[in-house]
Short mmCIF file of C-alpha atoms in Angstrom, two decimals:
data_model
loop_
_atom_site.label_atom_id
_atom_site.label_comp_id
_atom_site.label_asym_id
_atom_site.label_seq_id
_atom_site.Cartn_x
_atom_site.Cartn_y
_atom_site.Cartn_z
CA MET A 56 -8.04 6.42 7.29
CA VAL A 57 -6.43 8.93 4.93
CA ALA A 58 -4.14 6.40 3.24
CA GLN A 59 -6.98 3.92 2.68
CA PHE A 60 -9.21 6.66 1.27
CA GLU A 61 -6.48 7.96 -1.06
CA ALA A 62 -5.80 4.44 -2.39
CA ALA A 63 -9.54 3.84 -2.91
CA LEU A 64 -9.90 7.25 -4.60
CA LYS A 65 -7.12 6.45 -7.09
CA THR A 66 -8.64 3.06 -7.83
CA TYR A 67 -12.07 4.61 -8.35
CA LEU A 68 -10.71 7.32 -10.69
CA LYS A 69 -8.81 4.69 -12.71
CA GLU A 70 -12.03 2.67 -13.00
CA GLN A 71 -13.61 5.82 -14.48
CA ASP A 72 -10.88 5.71 -17.19
CA PHE A 73 -8.82 8.65 -15.91
CA ASN A 74 -5.02 8.61 -15.94
CA VAL A 75 -4.13 8.87 -12.25
CA LYS A 76 -0.93 9.29 -10.27
CA SER A 77 0.21 10.76 -6.97
CA TYR A 78 1.28 14.38 -6.73
CA PHE A 79 4.79 14.96 -5.38
CA GLY A 80 5.17 18.73 -5.67
CA GLU A 81 5.66 18.83 -9.45
CA PHE A 82 3.88 22.19 -9.77
CA ASP A 83 5.66 24.01 -6.96
CA LYS A 84 7.92 25.12 -9.83
CA PRO A 85 5.75 24.64 -12.95
CA ASP A 86 8.48 25.61 -15.45
CA THR A 87 10.53 22.59 -14.40
CA ALA A 88 7.58 20.17 -14.02
CA GLU A 89 7.79 17.03 -16.10
CA VAL A 90 4.79 14.92 -17.04
CA LEU A 91 4.60 12.09 -19.53
CA LYS A 92 2.81 13.34 -22.63
CA THR A 93 1.45 9.84 -23.27
CA PHE A 94 -0.24 9.97 -19.85
CA LEU A 95 -2.31 13.12 -20.49
CA PRO A 96 -4.71 14.44 -19.57
CA CYS A 97 -4.11 13.20 -16.05
CA VAL A 98 -5.31 13.55 -12.48
CA MET A 99 -2.65 13.90 -9.79
CA VAL A 100 -3.90 13.20 -6.25
CA ASP A 101 -2.60 15.12 -3.23
CA PHE A 102 -3.67 14.88 0.42
CA VAL A 103 -3.65 18.40 1.92
CA GLU A 104 -4.84 18.24 5.53
CA SER A 105 -7.19 16.61 8.00
CA LYS A 106 -8.92 17.46 11.23
CA PRO A 107 -10.07 14.66 13.53
CA ASN A 108 -13.70 14.90 14.71
CA ASP A 109 -13.35 12.00 17.15
CA LEU A 110 -11.70 8.58 17.18
CA PHE A 111 -13.72 7.36 14.20
CA ARG A 112 -14.33 10.41 11.97
CA GLU A 113 -11.92 12.78 10.27
CA ASP A 114 -12.52 15.77 7.96
CA ALA A 115 -9.97 15.67 5.15
CA THR A 116 -9.07 17.97 2.27
CA PHE A 117 -7.57 16.71 -0.97
CA SER A 118 -6.37 18.48 -4.11
CA LEU A 119 -6.46 17.03 -7.58
CA TYR A 120 -4.16 18.55 -10.18
CA LEU A 121 -5.74 18.23 -13.63
CA VAL A 122 -3.02 18.51 -16.27
CA HIS A 123 -2.92 18.73 -20.04
CA LEU A 124 -0.48 19.81 -22.76
CA ALA A 125 -1.14 21.25 -26.21
CA TYR A 126 1.57 20.74 -28.85
CA SER A 127 0.58 23.38 -31.37
CA LYS A 128 1.12 27.10 -31.71
CA GLN A 129 -2.07 27.34 -33.73
CA GLU A 130 -4.66 29.27 -31.73
CA ASP A 131 -7.57 27.09 -32.94
CA THR A 132 -5.77 23.89 -31.92
CA ARG A 133 -4.82 25.31 -28.52
CA LYS A 134 -8.40 26.50 -27.96
CA SER A 135 -9.80 23.05 -28.83
CA LYS A 136 -7.35 21.47 -26.34
CA ASP A 137 -8.51 24.01 -23.74
CA TYR A 138 -12.14 23.02 -24.36
CA ALA A 139 -11.17 19.35 -24.11
CA LEU A 140 -9.51 20.08 -20.76
CA LEU A 141 -12.64 21.87 -19.53
CA ASP A 142 -14.68 18.80 -20.50
CA PHE A 143 -12.12 16.63 -18.66
CA ILE A 144 -12.51 18.79 -15.54
CA LYS A 145 -16.29 18.51 -15.77
CA ASN A 146 -16.05 14.71 -16.07
CA VAL A 147 -13.75 14.45 -13.03
CA LYS A 148 -16.01 16.76 -11.01
CA ASN A 149 -19.10 14.77 -12.01
CA ALA A 150 -17.39 11.50 -11.08
CA LEU A 151 -16.67 12.85 -7.60
CA HIS A 152 -19.68 15.02 -6.81
CA VAL A 153 -21.50 13.56 -3.79
CA LYS A 154 -19.70 10.24 -4.32
CA SER A 155 -18.89 8.12 -1.26
CA ILE A 156 -15.63 6.19 -1.45
CA ALA A 157 -14.27 3.73 1.12
CA GLU A 158 -16.79 4.39 3.90
CA SER A 159 -16.53 8.15 3.48
CA GLU A 160 -19.37 10.59 3.54
CA PRO A 161 -20.13 12.13 0.13
CA ILE A 162 -17.36 14.22 -1.42
CA ASN A 163 -17.89 17.98 -1.55
CA VAL A 164 -16.00 19.70 -4.40
CA THR A 165 -15.10 23.12 -3.01
CA ARG A 166 -12.96 24.79 -5.66
CA ILE A 167 -11.67 24.56 -9.20
CA LYS A 168 -8.95 27.03 -10.12
CA LYS A 169 -6.43 27.40 -12.94
CA ILE A 170 -2.97 27.51 -11.39
CA PHE A 171 -0.72 27.33 -14.46
CA ASP A 172 -1.13 28.12 -18.15
CA ALA A 173 2.05 28.83 -20.09
CA ALA A 174 4.45 27.70 -22.75
CA LYS A 175 6.71 24.88 -21.65
CA GLY A 176 9.34 23.90 -24.20
CA GLN A 177 7.54 23.02 -27.42
CA SER A 178 4.15 22.77 -25.70
CA TYR A 179 1.63 24.70 -23.65
CA MET A 180 0.85 23.29 -20.22
CA THR A 181 -2.41 23.98 -18.43
CA VAL A 182 -3.00 22.86 -14.83
CA TYR A 183 -6.20 23.21 -12.83
CA LEU A 184 -6.52 22.56 -9.12
CA LEU A 185 -9.72 20.83 -7.99
CA SER A 186 -10.11 20.80 -4.19
CA PHE A 187 -12.58 18.77 -2.20
CA ASP A 188 -13.52 18.04 1.38
CA VAL A 189 -14.67 14.70 2.67
CA THR A 190 -15.45 13.21 6.06
CA LEU A 191 -13.69 9.88 6.48
CA ILE A 192 -15.19 7.23 8.74
CA GLU A 193 -13.13 4.47 10.34
CA LYS A 194 -14.32 1.26 8.71
CA ASN A 195 -14.49 -0.55 12.08
CA TYR A 196 -17.12 1.99 13.15
CA LEU A 197 -20.61 1.06 12.00
CA ASN A 198 -24.01 2.35 13.14
CA GLY A 199 -22.50 4.16 16.11
CA GLU A 200 -20.74 1.09 17.51
CA VAL A 201 -17.24 -0.28 17.25
CA GLU A 202 -17.18 -3.74 15.73
#
């Protein structure tokens, strides 16, 4: 269920015109993280955990890393990039809020938190973590009966 949901989530976010990729621990050590500047801002999808309810339902938690870089030391330029990132976060949150994807129940955004904001080489990287919970439903389970 988790793999199908994650694939459907990425497809949905791409259809909403977001740059999307999988997260593979890039921000465990943010100073060495590499992201393609032509692919920014981007959403990086990460499955965190799940708890089965029964054979056909599973509560899952996902994290989305929302990443952007600013390439100027000018405070006004950096501030405008920060505002653009906040608008990006709002757009991602709005795209997900109470959205059902791949036979899931509606998504519940639970947290948005800045996890990194610092100079990185010739740029300034900012990363927000958006967490959400969702109940996944086995697609062979419909109206209380197994098909």
